[in-house]
Coordinates of C-alpha atoms in Angstrom, one line a residue:
Chain A
M163 CA -0.3 0.0 -0.1
I164 CA 1.1 3.6 -0.5
A165 CA 1.6 5.5 2.1
R166 CA -0.4 8.4 3.1
Q167 CA 2.2 11.0 3.3
E168 CA 3.4 10.0 -0.4
L169 CA -0.5 10.5 -1.8
L170 CA -0.8 14.0 -0.2
A171 CA 2.3 15.1 -1.6
L172 CA 0.7 14.0 -4.9
S173 CA -2.4 14.6 -4.6
G174 CA -1.3 18.5 -3.5
A175 CA 0.6 18.4 -7.5
F176 CA -2.4 17.3 -9.2
F177 CA -4.8 19.7 -8.0
V178 CA -2.2 22.8 -8.4
T179 CA -1.7 21.1 -12.2
V180 CA -5.6 21.9 -11.7
L181 CA -4.4 25.7 -11.4
L182 CA -2.3 26.1 -14.3
P183 CA -4.6 26.8 -17.2
G184 CA -4.1 30.2 -16.5
C185 CA -0.5 30.0 -17.4
K186 CA 0.6 30.6 -20.8
H187 CA 4.2 29.4 -22.2
S188 CA 5.8 32.4 -23.7
V189 CA 8.7 32.7 -25.9
G190 CA 10.0 36.0 -24.7
A191 CA 10.5 37.7 -28.2
S192 CA 10.4 41.0 -29.8
S193 CA 6.7 41.8 -30.3
R194 CA 7.3 45.1 -32.2
I195 CA 8.7 43.1 -35.2
E196 CA 5.9 41.9 -37.5
A197 CA 6.9 38.7 -39.6
K198 CA 4.6 38.6 -42.9
C199 CA 5.5 35.7 -45.1
E200 CA 4.6 34.8 -49.1
I201 CA 4.9 31.2 -50.7
Y202 CA 4.8 30.2 -53.8
P203 CA 3.6 28.4 -55.7
R204 CA 0.2 29.3 -53.7
P205 CA -1.3 27.2 -52.3
A206 CA 2.2 25.3 -51.0
K207 CA 2.4 22.1 -52.2
V208 CA 4.3 18.9 -50.7
G209 CA 8.3 19.4 -51.9
F210 CA 10.5 22.8 -52.7
S211 CA 8.5 26.1 -52.1
S212 CA 10.2 29.5 -51.9
I213 CA 9.5 31.8 -48.9
T214 CA 9.8 35.3 -48.9
I215 CA 9.4 37.5 -45.0
R216 CA 9.1 40.9 -44.6
L217 CA 10.5 41.7 -41.5
I218 CA 8.9 45.6 -40.6
D219 CA 9.3 47.8 -37.2
H220 CA 7.1 50.1 -36.4
G221 CA 6.3 50.5 -40.5
A222 CA 9.8 50.4 -41.6
S223 CA 11.6 47.6 -43.0
A224 CA 13.6 45.7 -40.8
T225 CA 17.5 45.5 -42.2
G226 CA 19.9 42.9 -40.9
A227 CA 18.2 40.8 -39.3
H228 CA 20.0 36.8 -39.0
L229 CA 17.5 34.2 -39.2
K230 CA 16.2 30.8 -39.6
L231 CA 13.2 28.9 -40.9
E232 CA 11.2 25.8 -39.3
A233 CA 9.0 24.2 -40.3
D234 CA 6.5 21.9 -38.6
M235 CA 3.8 20.1 -39.0
S236 CA 0.6 20.5 -36.6
H237 CA 0.9 16.9 -36.0
P238 CA 3.2 15.6 -33.3
G239 CA 5.8 12.9 -34.8
M240 CA 6.7 14.1 -37.7
A241 CA 10.3 15.6 -38.1
P242 CA 10.6 20.0 -38.7
V243 CA 12.1 21.0 -41.9
F244 CA 15.2 23.8 -41.2
A245 CA 16.3 26.0 -43.7
D246 CA 18.6 28.5 -43.9
V247 CA 17.7 32.9 -44.7
S248 CA 19.2 35.3 -46.9
E249 CA 18.4 39.0 -47.1
T250 CA 17.4 39.6 -50.6
A251 CA 17.0 43.3 -50.3
P252 CA 16.3 45.9 -47.2
G253 CA 13.9 44.0 -44.8
R254 CA 13.0 41.3 -47.6
Y255 CA 14.3 38.3 -46.5
E256 CA 14.4 34.8 -48.4
S257 CA 14.7 30.7 -48.0
H258 CA 13.6 27.8 -49.7
L259 CA 11.5 24.9 -47.6
N260 CA 11.1 21.4 -48.4
F261 CA 7.2 20.2 -46.9
T262 CA 7.6 16.8 -46.7
M263 CA 4.1 15.8 -46.3
A264 CA 0.4 17.5 -47.3
G265 CA -1.6 19.1 -44.4
D266 CA -1.0 22.0 -41.8
W267 CA 2.3 23.7 -40.9
V268 CA 3.4 26.2 -39.0
L269 CA 6.4 27.9 -39.6
T270 CA 8.5 30.0 -37.8
V271 CA 10.8 32.2 -38.0
R272 CA 13.7 32.6 -35.5
G273 CA 16.9 34.7 -35.3
S274 CA 18.2 37.9 -34.1
L275 CA 17.8 41.7 -35.1
A276 CA 20.3 44.0 -36.4
D277 CA 20.9 45.2 -33.0
G278 CA 21.2 41.8 -32.1
E279 CA 17.6 41.9 -30.0
H280 CA 16.1 38.2 -30.1
I281 CA 12.9 37.4 -32.5
E282 CA 10.5 34.7 -32.6
K283 CA 7.5 34.9 -34.9
E284 CA 4.8 31.6 -36.0
V285 CA 2.7 31.4 -39.0
P286 CA 0.3 29.4 -39.7
L287 CA 0.6 27.3 -42.9
P288 CA -2.7 25.6 -43.4
G289 CA -3.7 23.2 -45.7
V290 CA -0.3 22.4 -47.4
R291 CA -1.6 20.5 -51.1
P292 CA -0.4 16.7 -51.9
D293 CA 2.2 16.9 -55.2
Chain B
M278 CA -10.5 -19.2 -22.0
S279 CA -10.1 -20.0 -18.7
G280 CA -9.5 -24.2 -18.3
P281 CA -7.1 -26.5 -16.5
T282 CA -3.9 -24.6 -16.8
D283 CA -1.0 -26.9 -16.1
T284 CA 0.2 -27.5 -19.6
V285 CA -0.3 -23.2 -20.8
F286 CA 1.9 -19.9 -20.0
D287 CA 1.4 -18.2 -16.9
L288 CA 2.9 -15.3 -16.8
L289 CA 2.3 -14.6 -12.8
K290 CA 4.7 -18.2 -12.9
T291 CA 7.7 -16.6 -14.5
P292 CA 10.2 -14.0 -12.9
I293 CA 8.2 -10.9 -14.4
G294 CA 4.8 -12.1 -13.1
R295 CA 6.8 -13.0 -9.5
L296 CA 7.1 -9.1 -9.8
L297 CA 3.5 -8.5 -11.0
R298 CA 2.6 -10.2 -7.8
R299 CA 3.7 -7.3 -5.6
R300 CA 1.4 -4.9 -5.0
G301 CA 4.0 -2.4 -5.0
I302 CA 4.4 -2.9 -8.4
R303 CA 1.1 -1.9 -9.2
T304 CA 1.0 1.1 -7.2
T305 CA 4.8 2.1 -8.5
M306 CA 3.4 1.2 -12.5
R307 CA 0.6 4.1 -11.1
L308 CA 2.5 6.4 -10.1
V309 CA 5.1 6.2 -13.0
M310 CA 2.3 7.4 -15.4
L311 CA 0.4 9.7 -12.6
L312 CA 3.9 11.3 -12.8
A313 CA 4.0 11.1 -16.4
A314 CA 0.1 12.5 -16.6
L315 CA 1.2 15.6 -14.8
I316 CA 4.2 16.4 -17.2
M317 CA 2.0 16.6 -20.0
I318 CA -0.8 18.7 -18.2
V319 CA 2.1 21.0 -17.0
H320 CA 3.4 20.9 -20.2
G321 CA 0.2 20.8 -22.1
F322 CA -0.8 24.4 -20.5
M323 CA 2.7 26.1 -19.9
G324 CA 5.1 24.5 -22.2
P325 CA 5.2 25.6 -26.4
S326 CA 2.2 25.6 -28.4
L327 CA 2.8 24.1 -31.1
A328 CA 2.2 20.4 -30.9
P329 CA 5.3 18.7 -32.3
K330 CA 7.1 20.9 -29.2
N331 CA 5.1 19.2 -26.8
L332 CA 4.9 16.6 -23.9
A333 CA 1.4 16.4 -23.8
T334 CA 0.0 16.0 -27.6
T335 CA 3.6 14.3 -28.2
L336 CA 3.1 11.7 -26.1
T337 CA -0.9 11.7 -25.8
W338 CA -1.5 11.4 -29.7
I339 CA 2.3 9.5 -30.9
H340 CA 3.2 7.4 -27.8
F341 CA 0.6 6.1 -25.1
R342 CA -1.5 5.8 -28.3
G343 CA 0.7 3.2 -29.8
I344 CA 2.5 1.9 -26.6
L345 CA -1.5 0.6 -26.0
I346 CA -2.3 -1.0 -28.8
F347 CA 1.0 -3.2 -29.1
S348 CA 0.9 -3.3 -25.6
L349 CA -2.9 -4.6 -25.8
L350 CA -2.0 -7.1 -28.9
L351 CA 1.1 -8.4 -27.4
A352 CA 0.2 -9.3 -24.0
G353 CA -3.2 -7.7 -22.7
N354 CA -5.0 -4.8 -20.6
F355 CA -1.7 -3.9 -18.7
F356 CA -2.9 0.1 -19.5
C357 CA -5.3 -0.5 -17.0
F358 CA -3.4 -2.5 -14.7
S359 CA -1.5 1.4 -14.5
C360 CA -3.9 3.3 -15.0
P361 CA -3.3 6.7 -12.8
F362 CA -6.6 7.4 -12.5
M363 CA -7.2 4.3 -10.4
L364 CA -4.2 6.0 -7.9
V365 CA -6.4 8.9 -8.2
R366 CA -9.6 7.6 -7.5
D367 CA -8.5 5.1 -4.6
F368 CA -7.1 8.5 -2.2
A369 CA -10.0 9.8 -2.8
R370 CA -12.4 7.2 -2.0
R371 CA -10.4 7.7 1.3
L372 CA -11.6 11.3 1.5
I373 CA -15.7 10.6 0.3
R374 CA -16.5 7.3 1.2
P375 CA -19.2 6.2 -2.3
R376 CA -22.7 5.9 -1.5
F377 CA -24.6 5.2 -4.2
H378 CA -24.8 2.2 -6.8
W379 CA -24.5 3.0 -9.8
P380 CA -28.0 3.7 -12.2
R381 CA -29.1 0.2 -13.1
A382 CA -30.6 1.6 -16.5
L383 CA -27.1 2.7 -16.8
R384 CA -25.0 -0.5 -16.0
N385 CA -24.3 -1.3 -19.9
K386 CA -22.2 0.0 -22.3
W387 CA -24.3 2.6 -24.1
L388 CA -23.1 5.2 -22.6
S389 CA -19.5 4.6 -22.7
A390 CA -19.9 3.9 -26.8
A391 CA -21.6 7.1 -27.1
L392 CA -18.7 8.6 -25.3
F393 CA -16.3 6.9 -27.4
A394 CA -17.9 7.9 -30.3
L395 CA -17.7 11.6 -29.1
I396 CA -14.5 11.8 -28.2
L397 CA -13.3 10.9 -31.5
F398 CA -15.6 13.3 -32.8
A399 CA -13.9 15.8 -30.4
Y400 CA -11.2 14.4 -31.2
E401 CA -12.0 15.8 -35.0
L402 CA -13.7 19.0 -34.6
F403 CA -11.2 20.7 -32.5
A404 CA -8.0 19.1 -33.8
L405 CA -6.6 17.9 -30.3
W406 CA -3.8 16.1 -31.8
S407 CA -2.9 19.9 -32.6
S408 CA -4.0 21.8 -29.3
P409 CA -1.8 21.0 -25.9
F410 CA -3.6 22.6 -24.3
W411 CA -6.9 21.1 -25.0
T412 CA -5.1 17.7 -24.8
A413 CA -4.2 18.6 -21.5
C414 CA -7.3 19.6 -20.6
L415 CA -8.8 16.2 -21.8
I416 CA -6.3 14.5 -19.4
L417 CA -7.3 16.7 -16.7
A418 CA -11.6 16.0 -17.5
Y419 CA -11.0 11.7 -17.6
F420 CA -8.8 12.4 -14.0
A421 CA -12.6 14.3 -13.0
A422 CA -14.3 12.0 -14.4
A423 CA -13.0 9.0 -12.5
V424 CA -12.6 10.8 -9.2
G425 CA -16.3 12.3 -9.6
T426 CA -18.3 8.9 -10.5
D427 CA -16.1 7.0 -8.1
I428 CA -16.4 9.1 -5.1
S429 CA -20.0 8.7 -5.9
F430 CA -20.9 5.8 -6.6
K431 CA -19.8 2.0 -5.3
N432 CA -16.9 -0.7 -7.5
A433 CA -15.6 0.7 -10.1
P434 CA -18.1 2.0 -12.5
F435 CA -16.2 4.5 -13.7
C436 CA -13.6 1.1 -15.3
K437 CA -17.1 -0.5 -16.5
F438 CA -19.6 1.8 -17.8
V439 CA -17.9 4.7 -18.4
C440 CA -14.2 5.1 -19.5
P441 CA -14.0 5.4 -23.1
V442 CA -9.7 4.1 -23.1
G443 CA -11.6 1.1 -21.0
Q444 CA -13.6 0.3 -23.5
F445 CA -11.3 0.3 -26.0
N446 CA -9.0 -1.5 -24.3
F447 CA -11.6 -4.5 -23.4
V448 CA -12.0 -4.8 -27.0
V449 CA -8.8 -4.8 -28.5
S450 CA -7.9 -7.6 -25.5
L451 CA -10.4 -9.5 -26.5
V452 CA -7.4 -10.2 -29.0
A453 CA -5.0 -10.1 -26.8
P454 CA -3.1 -13.5 -26.6
L455 CA -3.6 -13.6 -22.0
E456 CA -6.2 -13.3 -20.2
V457 CA -6.8 -13.5 -15.8
G458 CA -8.0 -16.5 -15.1
V459 CA -8.4 -19.8 -12.8
R460 CA -5.8 -21.9 -12.5
R461 CA -7.7 -25.1 -11.3
H462 CA -11.5 -25.3 -11.4
A463 CA -11.3 -27.9 -9.1
T464 CA -10.0 -25.8 -6.4
C465 CA -13.0 -23.3 -7.2
E466 CA -15.5 -26.1 -6.1
T467 CA -13.6 -26.5 -2.9
C468 CA -13.6 -22.4 -2.1
R469 CA -16.3 -21.5 0.6
T470 CA -14.8 -17.6 1.0
K471 CA -15.5 -16.4 -2.5
D472 CA -12.6 -13.8 -2.2
C473 CA -11.6 -12.8 -5.3
I474 CA -15.2 -11.5 -6.1
R475 CA -15.8 -10.2 -2.0
G476 CA -12.4 -9.7 -1.2
T477 CA -10.7 -10.8 1.9
P478 CA -12.2 -10.1 5.1
P479 CA -10.4 -7.9 7.8
S480 CA -8.3 -9.7 9.8
G481 CA -6.2 -8.6 13.0
L482 CA -3.4 -6.1 11.5
V483 CA -4.1 -8.0 8.1
T484 CA -5.5 -5.3 5.2
I485 CA -8.4 -5.5 3.3
Q486 CA -8.1 -6.8 -0.2
R487 CA -11.1 -6.0 -2.4
G488 CA -12.1 -8.4 -4.8
C489 CA -13.3 -7.5 -8.7
E490 CA -15.3 -4.4 -8.3
L491 CA -16.1 -5.1 -12.1
A492 CA -18.1 -8.5 -10.9
L493 CA -16.1 -10.8 -12.7
Y494 CA -16.5 -14.1 -10.6
Q495 CA -13.0 -16.0 -11.0
P496 CA -14.7 -19.5 -11.6
L497 CA -17.2 -17.9 -13.7
K498 CA -15.2 -15.7 -15.9
T499 CA -14.8 -16.4 -19.5
G500 CA -11.7 -13.8 -21.7
N501 CA -10.7 -10.0 -21.0
M502 CA -13.9 -8.2 -21.5
D503 CA -14.2 -5.8 -18.9
C504 CA -11.3 -7.0 -16.9
T505 CA -8.6 -4.2 -16.4
F506 CA -6.1 -6.6 -15.1
C507 CA -6.3 -5.1 -11.7
L508 CA -5.1 -8.4 -9.7
D509 CA -7.2 -7.6 -7.6
C510 CA -8.7 -11.5 -7.8
V511 CA -4.9 -12.7 -7.8
Y512 CA -3.9 -10.8 -4.3
A513 CA -7.4 -11.7 -2.5
C514 CA -7.1 -15.3 -3.5
P515 CA -6.7 -17.5 -0.3
H516 CA -5.5 -20.9 -2.8
D517 CA -3.0 -18.9 -4.9
N518 CA -5.4 -20.1 -8.0
V519 CA -5.3 -17.0 -10.4
G520 CA -2.6 -16.6 -13.0
I521 CA -2.3 -14.7 -15.9
L522 CA -2.5 -17.2 -19.1
S523 CA -1.9 -17.8 -22.2
R524 CA -4.5 -18.3 -24.7
L525 CA -5.3 -18.7 -28.3
P526 CA -6.0 -14.8 -29.2
A527 CA -9.6 -14.6 -30.1
A528 CA -10.7 -17.3 -29.0
E529 CA -12.8 -16.2 -26.1
L530 CA -15.2 -14.9 -29.5
L531 CA -15.6 -18.3 -30.6
T532 CA -17.5 -19.3 -27.9
D533 CA -21.1 -18.0 -26.7
V534 CA -20.9 -19.4 -23.3
R535 CA -22.8 -17.1 -19.8
R536 CA -20.3 -14.9 -18.8
S537 CA -19.8 -13.9 -15.0
G538 CA -20.3 -10.1 -14.8
I539 CA -21.2 -9.7 -18.3
G540 CA -23.9 -12.7 -19.8
Y541 CA -24.2 -13.8 -23.1
F542 CA -22.3 -12.0 -25.8
S543 CA -25.2 -12.2 -28.3
R544 CA -27.8 -11.4 -26.2
R545 CA -25.5 -7.8 -25.1
R546 CA -26.9 -5.1 -27.9
D547 CA -24.7 -3.0 -25.9
L548 CA -22.0 -4.5 -26.4
A549 CA -22.1 -5.3 -30.1
A550 CA -22.8 -1.5 -30.5
L551 CA -19.6 -0.6 -28.5
V552 CA -18.1 -3.5 -30.6
I553 CA -19.4 -2.0 -34.2
I554 CA -18.7 1.3 -33.1
F555 CA -15.3 0.2 -32.5
T556 CA -14.6 -1.6 -35.6
F557 CA -15.8 1.6 -38.0
A558 CA -14.1 4.2 -36.2
A559 CA -10.9 2.4 -36.8
L560 CA -11.3 3.5 -40.1
L561 CA -13.1 7.1 -39.5
N562 CA -10.6 7.9 -37.4
A563 CA -7.3 6.8 -40.4
F564 CA -9.9 8.2 -42.5
G565 CA -9.7 11.8 -41.1
M566 CA -5.8 11.8 -41.8
I567 CA -5.9 11.2 -45.9
A568 CA -6.7 13.9 -48.8
P569 CA -10.1 11.9 -50.1
V570 CA -12.1 12.8 -46.9
Y571 CA -11.2 16.8 -47.6
S572 CA -13.1 16.1 -50.9
L573 CA -15.8 14.6 -49.5
E574 CA -16.2 17.4 -46.7
H575 CA -16.7 20.2 -49.6
W576 CA -18.4 18.0 -52.0
L577 CA -21.2 17.4 -48.8
A578 CA -20.5 21.2 -48.0
A579 CA -21.8 22.7 -51.3
L580 CA -24.8 19.9 -51.3
L581 CA -26.2 21.1 -48.0
G582 CA -25.0 24.5 -47.9
V583 CA -23.1 24.2 -45.5
D584 CA -20.1 25.7 -44.6
R585 CA -19.6 24.9 -40.4
L586 CA -17.6 22.1 -39.6
A587 CA -19.8 20.3 -36.8
P588 CA -22.6 20.2 -38.7
L589 CA -20.5 18.2 -41.4
L590 CA -18.7 16.0 -39.1
A591 CA -22.0 15.4 -37.3
L592 CA -23.3 13.7 -40.6
L593 CA -20.3 12.2 -41.2
F594 CA -19.9 10.2 -38.2
V595 CA -23.6 9.2 -37.7
F596 CA -23.1 8.0 -41.5
F597 CA -20.0 6.2 -41.3
L598 CA -20.9 4.6 -37.1
F599 CA -24.3 3.9 -37.3
V600 CA -26.0 4.1 -40.5
A601 CA -23.4 2.3 -42.2
P602 CA -22.7 -0.7 -39.9
F603 CA -26.3 -1.0 -39.1
V604 CA -27.6 -1.5 -42.6
L605 CA -24.3 -3.5 -43.6
L606 CA -24.9 -6.1 -40.8
L607 CA -28.7 -6.1 -40.6
G608 CA -28.5 -6.8 -44.2
A609 CA -25.9 -9.6 -44.3
S610 CA -27.7 -11.3 -41.8
Y611 CA -30.8 -11.1 -43.5
L612 CA -29.0 -12.4 -46.3
G613 CA -27.6 -14.9 -44.9
S614 CA -30.7 -16.1 -43.2
R615 CA -32.8 -16.0 -46.8
I616 CA -29.6 -17.6 -48.2
N617 CA -30.5 -20.8 -46.1
G618 CA -33.7 -21.1 -45.1
D619 CA -33.4 -19.9 -41.6
R620 CA -36.3 -18.8 -40.3
T621 CA -35.3 -19.3 -36.9
S622 CA -33.1 -16.6 -35.8
K623 CA -34.0 -12.5 -36.1
P624 CA -31.9 -10.2 -38.2
L625 CA -31.4 -8.5 -35.5
A626 CA -30.6 -11.1 -33.1
R627 CA -27.9 -12.3 -36.2
A628 CA -26.4 -9.2 -36.4
T629 CA -25.9 -9.1 -32.7
R630 CA -24.0 -12.0 -32.5
Y631 CA -22.1 -12.3 -36.3
A632 CA -21.0 -8.4 -34.9
Y633 CA -17.8 -10.1 -32.4
A634 CA -16.3 -11.6 -34.8
L635 CA -15.1 -7.7 -36.4
V636 CA -12.7 -7.3 -33.7
P637 CA -10.2 -8.5 -35.5
L638 CA -9.7 -6.8 -38.2
G639 CA -11.3 -3.2 -35.9
A640 CA -8.0 -4.5 -34.2
S641 CA -6.0 -4.2 -36.8
M642 CA -7.0 -1.2 -38.3
W643 CA -6.8 0.8 -35.1
L644 CA -3.0 -1.3 -34.8
A645 CA -2.2 -0.1 -38.5
H646 CA -3.5 3.5 -37.6
Y647 CA -2.0 3.6 -34.2
G648 CA 1.2 1.9 -34.9
F649 CA 2.0 3.7 -38.2
H650 CA 2.5 7.3 -36.0
F651 CA 4.3 5.6 -33.1
L652 CA 6.8 3.7 -35.0
T653 CA 7.4 6.8 -37.5
G654 CA 7.7 9.2 -34.7
A655 CA 8.6 7.4 -31.2
L656 CA 12.0 8.7 -31.3
T657 CA 10.4 12.2 -31.2
I658 CA 10.3 11.9 -27.5
I659 CA 13.9 12.1 -27.9
P660 CA 14.5 15.7 -28.9
L661 CA 11.2 16.8 -26.8
V662 CA 12.1 15.8 -23.4
Q663 CA 16.2 17.6 -24.1
S664 CA 13.9 20.7 -25.0
A665 CA 11.8 21.0 -22.3
I666 CA 14.7 20.3 -19.7
A667 CA 16.0 23.1 -21.7
G668 CA 13.1 25.0 -21.2
V669 CA 13.1 24.9 -17.8
G670 CA 16.5 26.4 -17.9
L671 CA 19.1 23.2 -17.7
P672 CA 20.1 22.7 -21.1
I673 CA 21.8 19.7 -20.0
L674 CA 21.1 17.4 -22.6
G675 CA 22.4 19.2 -25.6
E676 CA 20.6 20.5 -28.7
P677 CA 17.5 18.4 -29.3
F678 CA 18.0 16.0 -32.2
W679 CA 15.1 17.4 -33.8
T680 CA 15.4 15.9 -37.0
L681 CA 15.2 12.1 -35.0
T682 CA 11.8 10.7 -35.8
G683 CA 11.1 6.9 -36.3
L684 CA 11.3 4.2 -39.2
P685 CA 10.5 5.7 -43.2
K686 CA 7.2 5.3 -43.9
S687 CA 8.0 3.1 -46.8
A688 CA 9.1 0.4 -44.5
V689 CA 6.0 1.0 -41.8
S690 CA 3.3 0.5 -44.7
P691 CA 4.4 -3.7 -45.4
L692 CA 3.9 -3.8 -41.5
Q693 CA 0.3 -2.2 -41.9
I694 CA -0.7 -4.3 -44.3
G695 CA 0.3 -7.3 -42.6
F696 CA -1.6 -6.0 -39.5
L697 CA -4.6 -5.9 -41.6
L698 CA -4.6 -9.5 -43.0
L699 CA -3.9 -10.9 -39.9
G700 CA -6.9 -8.6 -38.8
L701 CA -9.3 -9.8 -41.8
T702 CA -7.9 -13.3 -41.4
G703 CA -9.2 -13.8 -38.0
S704 CA -12.8 -11.8 -38.7
L705 CA -12.8 -14.9 -41.1
V706 CA -12.4 -17.6 -38.8
V707 CA -14.8 -16.4 -36.1
T708 CA -17.3 -15.7 -38.3
R709 CA -17.4 -19.2 -39.6
H710 CA -16.6 -20.6 -36.6
L711 CA -20.0 -19.3 -35.4
A712 CA -21.6 -19.7 -39.0
E713 CA -20.1 -23.8 -37.9
E714 CA -22.1 -23.4 -34.8
D715 CA -25.3 -22.0 -36.2
L716 CA -25.6 -24.1 -39.2
P717 CA -22.8 -27.0 -39.8
H718 CA -23.9 -28.2 -43.2
H719 CA -24.4 -24.1 -44.6
A720 CA -21.3 -22.4 -42.8
L721 CA -19.6 -21.2 -46.0
S722 CA -23.1 -19.6 -47.5
A723 CA -24.4 -19.0 -44.0
S724 CA -21.2 -17.2 -42.8
A725 CA -20.7 -15.4 -46.8
P726 CA -22.5 -12.2 -46.0
L727 CA -20.2 -11.5 -43.4
A728 CA -17.0 -12.5 -44.5
A729 CA -17.9 -10.1 -47.7
I730 CA -18.4 -7.3 -45.0
C731 CA -15.2 -8.4 -43.4
L732 CA -13.6 -7.9 -47.0
L733 CA -14.9 -5.1 -47.9
L734 CA -13.9 -3.1 -44.4
F735 CA -10.4 -4.7 -44.8
A736 CA -10.7 -2.9 -48.7
A737 CA -11.0 -0.2 -47.2
A738 CA -8.5 0.0 -44.6
V739 CA -5.8 -1.1 -47.4
W740 CA -6.9 1.7 -50.0
I741 CA -6.7 4.4 -46.5
I742 CA -3.2 3.1 -46.0
L743 CA -2.2 3.9 -49.2
Q744 CA -3.5 6.6 -49.5
P745 CA -0.8 9.7 -48.7
M746 CA -1.1 11.4 -45.8
D747 CA -2.6 14.6 -45.2
M748 CA -2.5 15.9 -42.0
R749 CA -5.0 18.6 -41.8
G750 CA -6.7 19.7 -39.0
T751 CA -8.4 22.6 -41.0
F752 CA -11.4 20.8 -43.3
L753 CA -12.6 23.6 -45.6
T754 CA -9.7 25.2 -45.5
G755 CA -8.7 26.0 -49.5

């Protein structure tokens, strides 16, 4: 039989978790930056797609950022896809992603701005089509 | 099935079994599962909102489901044995004693079958696989339902009449290779105390051991239906006469004897309905992950002028889980009777009796589906744990290996087909056997209509498996 103290400790831990819905994970990333993503082809298909990201900081292009791109499926159990991003014009960043499966994806733009501030933005990409 | 057991394998006589016999092991297993559940709840609420990066979604929808189906089919219902809800429930019962008896009208599987279908409906409607928050809420809801039910009502009504996961486990374990059963029936015949069902009365300092809370009296118990493998009967039996015995998987479906705590399968329409929902939901759940379902959605939406997901999904569920099985099974039953000039059995009674033959096929489809996710994504737990530990400020496991997943899809597909073939074989064997019992001289023609349904379901399952996956939660997108 289990000791009463252990049960009390466990049940305490359990009921604490009941209070957790009010808490939420925060990525602690820049909130002043806006990231707009465009993808070609549209709608996106399985295989390689071109991704264009525009970073906007208070209405102006955010230049000089160092970014990485990650794409995850909305369903767990699949490997994410990663890609490097390069700046092709002021505030305009481009990359190529290889979508491995049809379905809903989420793009995560992650990196640092010119001033070193961390940036992380999630962009939903629903309905990637079969090839 | 229970019987003389000197010649059968008894897990409890092996080193693993001797470990299982220790009551502390059950508590330890439940504590481990409780700890896992707590971590999943915390991470679901506080961790990343992206499902593949969250322990709640990944462990629930990839690992739990996969390990569950494999363990059920390779051994037996050891997940109910390790159920963390029961640990919390037992503790809650120390504080609040249940006072009521479960209502007579609900002592059947209708409620749990409806809840099972409802959970699958919610899974599709709210894309639960993609939401750590709602997955954590679902786990919490399970704990609340288990505790709420069992502190109000005596015995184990949550396990027997409510828990949708439990019902899934009960149905799959009908084709499991192990069952909890009596070693020597002669010993039971001389037993006067019947501790396996009544429990051990208090004796001095000895702790009271409860008997089976699910009303399964060991000498009359047949098969795994309603058995949670909790081993209370093993602990209670003063003669050490209960074991975990080997058997031919699905053998219990070949016979229709009166089962303790259950009665005759052939008279239990609620159980047959559960089995039918279980089987057809296996296909529907997998169908929800391939592109044609979206074409069907769009077609239905245009046809009905509906642009909301809930009514369309409800329509699909009603059709695939209720209308189609009802028409198919009743039609097959009627046809089988007509072919053989059998006027004695009513189509509904025949359909109820033969419905259980679908279990092997249904179980194989769940295995093909959940097995796919598990086998192709089992290793995703490694980078997730690395990431979760780093997330609490302890990056001691290094940079997460996000590219770790599992077996390639091309390696899993043949396994899926193999699982389905095994399931089809099992269903055909059970169908034929039941027909031989009913009409020994016309078994082939008597079983032909239901065999045709099995083949139809098998073909549908293979077609689904061979479609490219399309993991979309947004049915009406684009």
